[in-house]
């Protein structure tokens, strides 16, 4: 007896045994999908192996209902990556394999296009007279039609025929049913690949970087391309790809945000006469599936996408590029909480191809890996072309009269730059009109009951919205507590800032770019097109504008509120702020014009601001790495975070307390494991659920994994395990 081992997308850490189908049709293959019975349901799983016998009696085994694939859907390197990831993140392999497939494949759509079948006339049918079928008029009609042209099987009804009649003619050898192979419409892109467009002259740093990577672009190597903002990292990427594509290899380029894909795609299409495909969550299921197919067949030369694009199968992989590798968007925060940057390095090693990670503000984990010799660093120390470093200045706003969050000195600077027909970018990471709505008479503040956080006022839509759970309600003219109509907006958001700017700078176009103004398809591209036309312009935006964009005419950049990140309880807050501040400042003066950066703050003497202003990001990073080493925080140690949530704010804490006792009492416990908690999460309540967490830390990543492997099978024995929703986050970036 042969038993098929199937991985199912269910939250159970085991494989399931099934008997092969008892038909003579397609047989299951490793990496292919099968439809199987599971309880009262029929679900789709992935075949992961075969064995001679099962631990269960044969009478208890069910049969596979249907074999959906005759070939594996996963190239061997990707197959190994996904199995390793399932073990590292402690998830059922079935869920991981499912997440790596397009949605349509998860629902059972054929991986290959269905073949077309045609009814065609035979030689005997051509010589047979229609008169001989006069007593079978339907057969006579069908033969007459077939003499004129073949009929596709799906067009039979359209021709007023039916398959039963055609089958009778087939039995008489007057016609036949054959598979139709459509001729290839397009030649292979490799035969017509050329480099087009204007190639910029590389400076010394860029030339050295390109040369070193090209020397080793036929085997695995992990490169950190660390360059100041505006140093021409994209041009380095393009130069690297010239070699890769010329050899007929494919490139996978990851970007952190959907908003960065249009301009990145445009740059690549301008340079290469080769098909460039885009993958991100804004595409519908059919579009994503089509890209997956083209990449798998080798028809896509370059695939540009967000983190999930990492799992795209490639026929001939040549290089992986991760732009803005430090960005937190590469860490999935729901479901399978993987870090795409780390998995990309693993995939590059399995594929034996180079990986290039670029950033002006590398993650501390990446710099730590450079120190350990796992990655090699290439530095771009000066801006590309004639661009000069921007002049940076701290603006102390204590005691100043702010207009819409703008200090007088900033307003004056804006007038100077706009009068010179330049552009200004204002960064404010707060959507909406104001961050709270307050009753002036009784002090009541509009609050989301599901999250216990203040509602954000969106004045134009007359709505109060919670930016944590996305709940919303209509704006009332009266206080729900005392009935007063004296309601005051508190704080400044991008909507209010835009309103003040239109008053202060009448006649100057203002573009607000945030999630509210770019939700409609094509809206972001339209905003960016307006900016790129040139001329005096004011840009207002959130993090969507902070990275990757190249605005030739922006000469003044200001961060309006830098203080919110200076006193956070999250130990990663300083790193995130330093990255954000550096990235925002890098939007100024990128095309030969002198740029200026103004940072508004109530604490200009803060050490973090002083280090960034006078020594730069890398100096901050080295200092922060030393600080983390002294207190044994990542990347010097590894973390795993157990999260639990409930509706009564009791059972989650109780479960984590039981879990800690269990882990501490484990006879295989490593004495070097350190625990913190259970404690409430930084956002204690979300969507009506109370959230608690337990942190597990070890100096060795390998030893921590061994500890978790030993401990997790015991968790389900806890009395509270089935009363709460709990998850494990390995290498968390949010605590």
C-alpha atoms as one frame of an Amber mdcrd trajectory, in Angstrom:
protein
   0.000   0.000   0.000   1.250   3.492  -0.890   0.166   6.329   1.400   0.147
   9.981   0.304   1.196  12.591   2.866  -0.778  15.798   2.411  -0.243  19.208
   4.028  -3.571  20.897   4.690  -4.193  24.614   5.361  -5.479  23.982   8.882
  -4.003  25.154  12.224  -2.633  21.711  13.116   1.110  21.018  13.215   1.038
  17.664  11.391   0.625  16.034   7.991  -2.371  13.905   6.979  -2.303  10.467
   5.352  -4.569   9.622   2.404  -4.914   6.750  -0.008  -4.218   7.545  -3.668
  -7.225   7.765  -6.006  -8.367   4.406  -7.369  -8.598   5.707 -10.936  -6.180
   5.316 -13.813  -6.035   9.085 -14.331  -3.570  11.621 -12.974  -1.581  10.516
  -9.943  -0.461  12.824  -7.086   2.994  14.405  -7.275   5.038  16.118  -4.574
   4.321  19.839  -4.708   1.015  19.351  -6.499  -2.495  20.032  -5.228  -5.099
  17.431  -4.377  -8.702  17.726  -3.254  -9.345  15.597  -0.175 -12.138  14.941
   2.332 -11.540  16.536   5.723 -14.337  15.966   8.204 -17.495  17.050   6.427
 -15.592  19.338   4.084 -13.623  18.910   0.884 -10.464  21.007   0.933  -7.355
  21.479  -1.178  -3.997  20.365   0.173  -0.430  19.992  -1.091   1.265  16.616
  -1.495   4.546  16.613   0.459   5.568  12.947   0.364   4.778   9.252   0.088
   5.323   6.350   2.465   4.749   2.626   2.458   2.313   2.563   5.354   0.516
   4.830   7.778   0.427   4.810  11.563  -3.362   4.513  11.170  -5.143   1.353
  10.016  -5.933   1.334   6.307  -9.648   1.202   7.103  -9.405   4.649   8.719
  -7.711   6.281   5.740  -9.758   8.211   3.203  -9.024   8.454  -0.486  -7.944
  11.494  -2.439 -10.962  12.819  -4.325  -9.152  14.571  -7.169  -5.610  15.237
  -8.353  -5.368  18.849  -9.541  -1.732  19.002 -10.690   0.566  16.609 -12.526
   3.641  18.774 -11.881   4.913  20.558  -8.759   3.831  24.176  -8.370   7.006
  25.001  -6.460  10.568  25.079  -7.858  12.923  23.068  -5.570  14.631  26.136
  -3.974  11.253  27.723  -3.194   9.998  24.373  -1.838  12.962  24.197   0.548
  12.480  27.834   1.589   8.814  27.315   2.491   9.488  24.168   4.510  12.297
  25.910   6.383  10.052  28.924   7.037   7.261  26.708   8.394   9.694  25.293
  10.937  11.309  28.606  11.835   8.018  30.439  12.375   6.367  27.347  13.927
   3.413  27.188  11.572   1.669  24.250   9.872   3.447  23.645   6.580   0.055
  23.482   4.846  -0.733  27.084   5.767   2.684  28.281   4.592   2.468  26.424
   1.262  -1.027  27.808   0.719   0.018  31.412   1.373   2.726  31.142  -1.289
   0.127  30.434  -4.001  -2.150  32.896  -5.808  -5.703  32.972  -4.463  -7.174
  31.334  -7.571  -4.890  28.324  -7.168  -5.914  28.029  -3.519  -9.509  27.757
  -4.744  -8.721  24.998  -7.223  -8.203  26.815 -10.540  -6.001  24.819 -12.960
  -2.369  25.916 -12.867  -2.122  25.389 -16.625  -4.476  26.798 -19.199  -7.054
  24.190 -20.189  -6.323  22.734 -23.655  -8.694  23.635 -26.471 -10.453  20.740
 -28.186 -11.758  20.826 -31.771 -14.194  18.725 -33.730 -12.563  18.241 -37.147
 -13.673  16.405 -40.261 -11.792  13.268 -41.329 -10.827  12.186 -44.857 -13.785
   9.800 -44.861 -16.062  12.660 -43.827 -14.818  14.784 -46.726 -15.607  12.087
 -49.283 -18.938  11.055 -47.808 -21.897  12.705 -49.571 -24.374  14.701 -47.533
 -27.154  12.857 -49.398 -26.169   9.645 -47.627 -27.252  11.234 -44.319 -30.656
  12.456 -45.553 -32.451  10.299 -42.975 -30.348  11.847 -40.172 -30.790  15.590
 -40.731 -28.914  16.618 -37.561 -25.904  14.540 -38.581 -26.162  15.960 -42.087
 -26.194  19.515 -40.701 -23.200  18.831 -38.435 -21.145  17.300 -41.261 -21.933
  20.293 -43.492 -20.696  22.701 -40.817 -17.494  20.680 -40.230 -16.742  20.717
 -43.952 -16.693  24.489 -43.773 -14.517  24.830 -40.637 -13.464  23.011 -37.423
 -15.592  23.649 -34.350 -14.208  24.208 -30.856 -15.939  21.991 -28.308 -17.108
  25.014 -26.304 -18.717  26.492 -29.478 -20.902  23.489 -30.321 -24.076  24.993
 -28.824 -23.461  28.306 -30.624 -23.585  26.438 -33.971 -26.963  24.853 -33.076
 -25.289  21.444 -32.789 -24.832  19.043 -29.895 -22.016  16.788 -28.783 -24.146
  13.615 -28.935 -24.669  14.033 -32.693 -20.997  14.766 -33.240 -20.101  11.667
 -31.242 -22.285   9.561 -33.590 -20.379  10.994 -36.567 -17.132  10.189 -34.749
 -18.222   6.574 -34.303 -18.798   6.479 -38.081 -15.222   7.856 -38.511 -16.623
  10.936 -40.273 -15.122  13.360 -37.711 -12.789  13.336 -34.751 -12.128  15.295
 -31.526  -8.537  16.472 -31.147  -6.565  18.776 -28.877  -5.740  22.096 -30.509
  -2.309  23.587 -29.809  -2.385  27.326 -30.263   0.748  28.686 -31.961   3.066
  30.849 -29.866   2.087  34.446 -30.475   5.161  36.175 -29.119   8.859  35.418
 -29.386  10.980  34.946 -26.289  11.994  38.298 -24.774  15.586  37.057 -24.572
  15.929  37.121 -28.354  15.011  40.804 -28.562  16.471  42.107 -25.304  18.234
  45.443 -25.617  19.284  48.227 -23.273  17.559  51.435 -24.253  17.078  54.903
 -22.830  19.687  57.231 -21.401  22.334  55.617 -19.230  23.625  58.005 -16.609
  27.344  58.250 -16.058  28.232  56.465 -12.837  30.371  58.190 -10.229  33.328
  56.462  -8.571  31.327  54.910  -5.715  28.664  53.593  -8.082  31.252  52.170
 -10.484  33.029  50.308  -7.685  29.751  48.903  -6.353  28.597  47.718  -9.779
  31.998  46.173 -10.536  32.175  44.183  -7.302  28.645  42.816  -7.657  29.110
  41.944 -11.336  32.262  39.988 -10.508  30.180  37.636  -8.383  26.765  37.743
 -10.038  26.760  34.057 -10.988  26.712  32.731  -7.419  25.266  33.549  -4.015
  26.499  36.699  -2.314  24.628  39.040   0.039  25.375  42.718  -0.555  24.312
  45.731   1.490  24.251  48.806  -0.750  24.395  51.583   1.810  24.114  54.991
   0.222  23.005  58.397   1.395  19.646  59.563   0.050  19.950  60.619  -3.568
  23.198  58.687  -4.108  21.839  56.787  -7.116  21.065  53.329  -5.748  18.449
  52.726  -8.450  21.030  53.410 -11.142  23.256  50.788  -9.525  20.363  48.304
  -9.607  19.812  49.009 -13.310  23.498  48.563 -14.125  23.571  45.230 -12.282
  20.522  44.037 -14.205  22.169  44.734 -17.559  24.432  41.708 -17.041  21.729
  39.524 -15.490  19.125  40.100 -18.211  21.666  39.832 -21.018  22.315  36.249
 -19.879  18.580  35.495 -20.083  18.086  35.428 -16.306  15.137  36.906 -14.402
  15.201  39.511 -11.639  12.958  39.812  -8.577  12.785  43.354  -7.165  11.024
  43.949  -3.832   9.800  47.385  -2.778   8.179  48.184   0.578   5.112  50.112
  -0.553   2.612  49.878  -3.380   3.077  53.627  -3.824   6.687  53.068  -4.906
   5.910  50.556  -7.656   4.736  52.973 -10.414   7.904  55.059 -10.493  10.180
  52.038 -10.025   8.412  50.216 -12.851   8.723  53.264 -15.098  12.497  53.471
 -14.516  13.000  49.805 -15.389  10.802  49.952 -18.496  12.619  53.033 -19.732
  15.963  51.221 -19.507  15.185  47.728 -20.808  13.374  46.297 -23.808  12.048
  43.417 -21.729   8.734  42.526 -20.047   8.330  44.011 -16.560   5.522  42.670
 -14.369   4.169  44.141 -11.139   2.790  42.217  -8.149   1.024  43.810  -5.186
  -2.241  43.658  -3.270  -3.949  46.301  -5.428  -4.172  43.784  -8.297  -7.191
  41.543  -8.519  -6.904  37.764  -8.264  -6.880  37.192 -12.032  -4.114  39.754
 -12.554  -1.952  38.250  -9.805  -2.457  34.753 -11.200  -1.489  35.902 -14.699
   1.767  37.413 -13.413   2.499  34.223 -11.442   2.067  32.175 -14.611   4.253
  34.440 -16.750   7.035  34.460 -14.167   6.873  30.685 -13.798   7.119  30.196
 -17.569  10.026  32.634 -17.802   8.033  35.179 -19.817   8.654  37.972 -17.259
  12.154  39.421 -17.228  11.651  41.581 -14.122   9.059  41.129 -11.375   8.572
  44.156  -9.124   6.419  43.691  -6.067   5.816  44.015  -2.363   6.755  41.379
   0.225   4.465  38.552  -0.987   6.087  38.729  -4.439   9.032  36.929  -2.813
   7.201  33.606  -3.314   6.817  34.028  -7.078   8.322  31.015  -8.894  10.983
  31.941 -11.469  12.073  29.765 -14.373  15.604  31.205 -14.511  16.293  33.356
 -11.414  19.306  35.651 -11.662  19.187  38.186  -8.822  17.028  39.441  -5.960
  17.007  43.163  -5.131  15.411  44.561  -1.974  14.949  48.319  -2.094  14.667
  50.181   1.228  15.560  46.960   3.024  15.132  48.566   6.443  11.427  49.210
   5.960   9.076  47.618   8.491   6.604  46.811   5.690   8.729  43.767   4.860
   7.539  42.196   8.120   4.099  40.613   7.818   2.044  41.535  10.893  -0.942
  39.181  10.572  -1.258  35.432  10.057   2.113  34.114   8.959   4.380  36.772
  10.485   7.401  36.361   8.224  10.229  38.818   7.557  10.507  39.015   3.758
  14.046  40.435   3.863  15.367  37.451   5.814  13.502  34.919   3.676  14.814
  36.631   0.532  18.384  36.048   1.726  17.549  32.385   2.350  16.004  32.048
  -1.114  19.009  33.703  -2.787  21.287  31.178  -1.092  19.081  28.272  -2.193
  18.925  29.618  -5.765  22.701  30.334  -5.688  22.167  33.887  -6.937  23.228
  37.281  -5.537  20.955  39.442  -3.407  21.361  43.211  -3.149  19.791  45.055
  -0.203  19.752  48.815  -0.645  19.031  51.551   1.866  20.197  54.954   3.018
  19.260  53.863   6.538  20.092  50.151   6.885  18.349  48.160   9.591  20.475
  47.499  12.661  20.071  43.752  12.062  21.561  44.190   8.584  24.512  46.213
   9.859  25.046  43.576  12.537  25.203  40.884   9.843  27.800  42.958   8.005
  29.879  43.010  11.189  29.594  39.227  11.458  30.741  38.775   7.865  27.434
  37.348   6.591  26.823  40.358   4.310  29.236  42.602   2.444  28.766  46.362
   2.513  29.177  48.776  -0.387  28.980  52.504   0.383  27.712  55.335  -1.807
  29.006  58.376   0.030  27.941  61.206  -2.255  24.860  62.198  -4.159  24.542
  61.293  -7.803  25.152  63.923 -10.472  25.449  67.511  -9.288  23.115  67.136
  -6.300  24.441  68.550  -3.028  23.681  67.480   0.549  20.740  69.388   2.018
  21.307  71.950   4.766  19.568  70.823   7.960  18.268  72.994  10.769  16.333
  72.447  14.007  13.505  74.889  14.677  12.690  75.369  18.368   8.926  75.968
  18.488   8.596  76.522  22.245   6.501  79.629  22.868   5.908  80.280  19.159
   2.519  81.001  17.602   1.897  78.135  15.175  -0.494  78.467  12.253  -1.816
  75.058  11.306   1.254  73.527  12.912   3.649  75.796  10.972   6.209  77.988
  12.760   6.734  81.559  11.469  10.298  80.801  10.353   9.046  77.840   8.312
   6.318  79.923   6.652   8.950  82.520   5.730  11.256  79.865   4.274   8.369
  78.388   2.278   7.642  81.762   0.681  11.278  82.103  -0.392  11.413  78.706
  -2.046   8.000  79.009  -3.707   8.835  82.469  -5.084  11.901  80.871  -6.697
   9.467  78.488  -8.486  10.603  75.543  -6.384   8.564  73.011  -4.446   8.046
  72.370  -0.722   7.347  69.061   1.004   5.740  69.023   4.455   5.733  65.748
   6.359   3.062  65.125   8.979   2.338  61.531   9.933  -1.248  62.205  11.031
  -4.157  61.666   8.678  -7.450  63.478   9.049  -8.320  66.971  10.216  -7.408
  66.648  13.892  -6.302  63.842  16.176  -9.160  64.346  18.672 -12.495  66.113
  19.167 -12.983  67.814  22.575 -16.002  69.370  24.298 -14.946  72.806  25.519
 -17.597  72.862  28.275 -17.246  69.458  29.977 -13.941  68.059  28.647 -15.478
  65.013  26.974 -13.346  63.524  24.173 -14.780  61.368  21.366 -13.395  57.885
  21.903 -13.592  54.531  20.115 -15.086  52.082  22.601 -13.563  49.105  20.793
  -9.999  50.393  21.175 -10.240  53.022  23.935  -8.407  55.445  21.669  -9.492
  58.903  20.557 -11.379  59.176  17.307  -9.699  61.144  14.529 -11.825  63.885
  13.000 -12.227  63.779   9.207 -13.964  67.087   8.648 -14.590  66.905   4.907
 -16.492  63.616   5.238 -18.017  64.750   8.564 -16.839  61.546  10.202 -15.037
  60.378  13.309 -12.731  57.462  12.499 -10.630  55.129  14.586  -7.285  54.620
  12.857  -6.707  51.418  14.839  -9.798  49.342  14.008 -11.210  51.430  11.101
 -14.583  51.905  12.815 -16.324  55.194  12.107 -19.376  57.234  13.002 -21.024
  60.409  11.765 -19.882  63.693  13.270 -22.452  65.084  15.701 -22.959  68.805
  16.373 -23.475  68.157  20.089 -21.448  66.669  22.899 -22.857  63.231  23.727
 -22.093  63.861  27.415 -23.453  67.346  28.171 -25.224  68.371  24.953 -22.970
  71.381  24.340 -22.381  72.491  20.743 -18.961  73.907  21.605 -16.813  71.102
  20.153 -13.155  71.812  19.420 -10.727  69.911  17.166  -7.445  69.175  18.974
  -4.208  68.611  17.100  -3.353  69.081  13.434  -3.713  66.450  10.720  -2.911
  66.537   7.024  -6.451  67.606   6.099  -6.312  70.656   8.384  -2.777  71.479
   7.269  -3.909  71.454   3.637  -6.726  73.874   4.503  -4.349  76.337   6.206
  -1.865  76.138   3.330  -4.536  77.012   0.771  -5.265  80.146   2.824  -1.629
  81.110   3.487  -0.427  80.461  -0.065  -3.397  81.202  -2.293  -2.668  80.476
  -5.924  -0.059  77.816  -5.126  -1.254  74.260  -5.861  -1.300  71.966  -2.821
  -1.212  68.173  -3.153  -2.136  66.100  -0.119  -0.884  62.541  -0.449  -2.095
  60.138   2.207  -4.296  57.060   2.399  -7.462  59.161   2.244  -6.579  60.927
  -1.017  -4.996  57.973  -2.831  -7.527  55.196  -2.151  -9.089  55.552  -5.600
  -7.274  53.688  -8.376  -4.919  55.973 -10.266  -5.191  58.821  -7.725  -1.591
  58.537  -6.537  -0.249  58.532 -10.084  -2.293  61.664 -10.852  -0.926  63.483
  -7.787   2.652  62.573  -8.680   2.138  63.625 -12.305   0.977  67.051 -11.119
   4.101  67.399  -8.995   6.468  66.272 -11.753   5.146  68.967 -14.105   7.316
  71.377 -12.162   6.669  74.888 -10.925   5.806  76.125  -7.443   3.961  73.392
  -5.554   3.352  72.301  -1.968   3.246  68.606  -1.091   1.668  67.465   2.158
   1.953  63.838   3.094   2.426  60.998   5.518   4.924  58.126   5.265   3.797
  57.517   1.692   6.045  60.418   0.684   8.947  59.607   2.988  10.951  57.194
   0.888  11.906  56.300  -2.616  10.293  59.224  -4.442  12.436  61.462  -6.606
  11.105  65.027  -6.794  13.445  67.124  -8.920  12.079  70.508  -7.837  11.630
  69.957  -4.082  14.158  72.206  -2.349  12.558  72.602   1.099  11.442  69.742
   3.334  10.052  70.025   6.840   8.957  67.532   9.469   6.313  69.324  11.491
   6.232  67.099  14.554   9.377  65.121  15.384   8.782  64.891  19.141   6.215
  62.079  19.155   8.930  59.460  18.549  11.530  60.808  20.988   9.989  59.475
  24.203   8.438  56.143  23.204   8.536  53.064  25.447   9.349  50.888  22.396
  13.106  50.288  22.212  12.913  50.326  18.390  11.289  53.771  18.248  14.595
  55.642  18.043  15.757  53.503  15.109  12.465  54.004  13.257  12.544  57.743
  13.837  16.157  58.040  12.691  15.311  56.155   9.512  12.176  58.178   8.866
  13.877  61.500   9.557  16.797  60.672   7.264  14.511  59.438   4.494  12.247
  62.507   4.648  15.228  64.865   4.665  16.575  63.035   1.616  13.685  64.265
  -0.548  15.249  67.765  -0.635  17.708  68.997  -3.258  17.989  65.870  -5.388
  18.578  67.458  -8.812  21.343  70.025  -8.464  19.354  72.635  -6.530  20.435
  73.358  -2.973  18.037  71.757  -0.527  17.033  72.744   3.005  15.520  70.658
   5.793  13.729  72.164   8.809  12.809  69.959  11.774  10.257  71.494  14.135
  10.697  70.369  17.739  10.126  71.355  21.352  13.358  69.556  22.295  16.177
  70.709  19.980  18.765  69.588  22.548  17.667  65.926  22.388  20.742  63.664
  21.874  19.099  61.710  19.052  18.407  64.868  17.053  21.899  66.194  17.672
  23.517  62.933  16.529  21.441  62.772  13.350  22.031  66.445  12.551  25.785
  66.541  13.075  26.991  62.967  12.508  24.411  61.248  10.317  22.497  57.985
  10.398  25.403  55.532  10.365  26.946  57.196  13.428  23.581  56.905  15.175
  23.355  53.242  14.136  26.792  52.348  15.498  26.029  54.125  18.773  22.645
  52.387  19.079  24.176  48.966  18.371  26.585  49.491  21.271  23.731  50.553
  23.543  21.687  47.473  22.631  24.688  45.232  23.197  25.102  46.621  26.704
  21.522  45.670  27.613  21.335  42.528  25.408  18.615  43.627  23.013  18.256
  42.563  19.345  20.209  42.083  17.183  22.488  40.829  19.974  19.718  38.542
  21.194  16.727  36.839  19.580  13.108  37.351  20.586   9.904  35.360  20.325
   6.670  36.979  21.418   3.580  35.106  22.567   0.474  37.248  22.099  -2.957
  36.469  23.524  -6.246  38.345  23.458  -9.688  38.011  25.003 -12.854  40.022
  25.602 -12.782  40.182  29.388  -9.158  41.247  30.015  -8.627  38.255  32.277
  -8.204  34.980  30.417  -5.403  36.174  28.104  -3.239  37.217  31.047  -4.084
  33.981  32.862  -3.125  31.878  29.814   0.233  33.633  29.424   0.922  33.272
  33.133   0.238  29.527  32.860   2.436  29.426  29.768   5.331  31.100  31.545
   5.123  28.643  34.449   5.036  25.767  31.983   8.072  27.053  30.090  10.028
  27.705  33.275   9.191  24.233  34.612  10.147  22.481  31.368  12.881  19.926
  32.260  14.572  20.721  28.920  14.545  24.441  29.691  17.685  26.335  28.808
  18.762  28.392  31.814  19.835  31.183  29.455  16.233  31.797  28.348  14.867
  35.055  29.744  11.188  35.952  30.123   9.344  39.253  30.413   5.670  39.324
  31.170   2.901  38.717  30.790   2.294  42.450  30.315  -0.322  44.444  28.386
   0.593  45.236  24.783   1.590  48.799  23.876  -1.894  49.053  22.329  -3.780
  47.214  25.142  -7.203  47.116  23.473  -7.930  46.692  19.777 -11.209  45.882
  18.009 -12.887  45.086  21.326 -10.178  42.615  22.389  -7.757  43.024  25.280
  -4.199  42.128  24.317  -1.399  40.710  26.467   2.048  39.402  25.611   4.900
  37.287  26.934   8.422  37.866  25.619  10.987  35.055  25.389  14.628  36.010
  24.801  17.857  34.095  24.193  21.324  35.116  23.071  21.374  32.283  20.519
  18.808  32.145  17.722  19.432  28.409  17.280  18.991  27.648  20.990  15.806
  29.725  21.137  14.387  27.708  18.228  15.247  24.457  19.993  13.554  25.692
  23.146  10.390  26.639  21.242  10.326  23.299  19.403  10.395  21.480  22.739
   7.877  23.753  24.440   5.143  24.306  21.837   3.703  20.755  21.901   2.960
  21.279  25.607   1.027  24.526  25.166  -2.265  22.901  24.147  -2.374  21.070
  27.466  -2.886  24.348  29.311  -6.429  24.817  30.650  -6.719  28.339  29.209
  -5.242  27.527  25.769  -8.644  26.938  24.173 -10.318  29.936  25.794  -8.191
  32.664  24.166  -6.775  33.536  20.753  -3.004  33.282  20.880  -0.158  33.564
  18.382   3.613  33.251  18.320   5.650  35.955  16.592   9.290  35.010  15.937
  11.622  38.021  15.538   8.877  40.569  16.310   9.421  44.195  15.342   6.416
  45.504  17.266   5.993  44.834  20.955
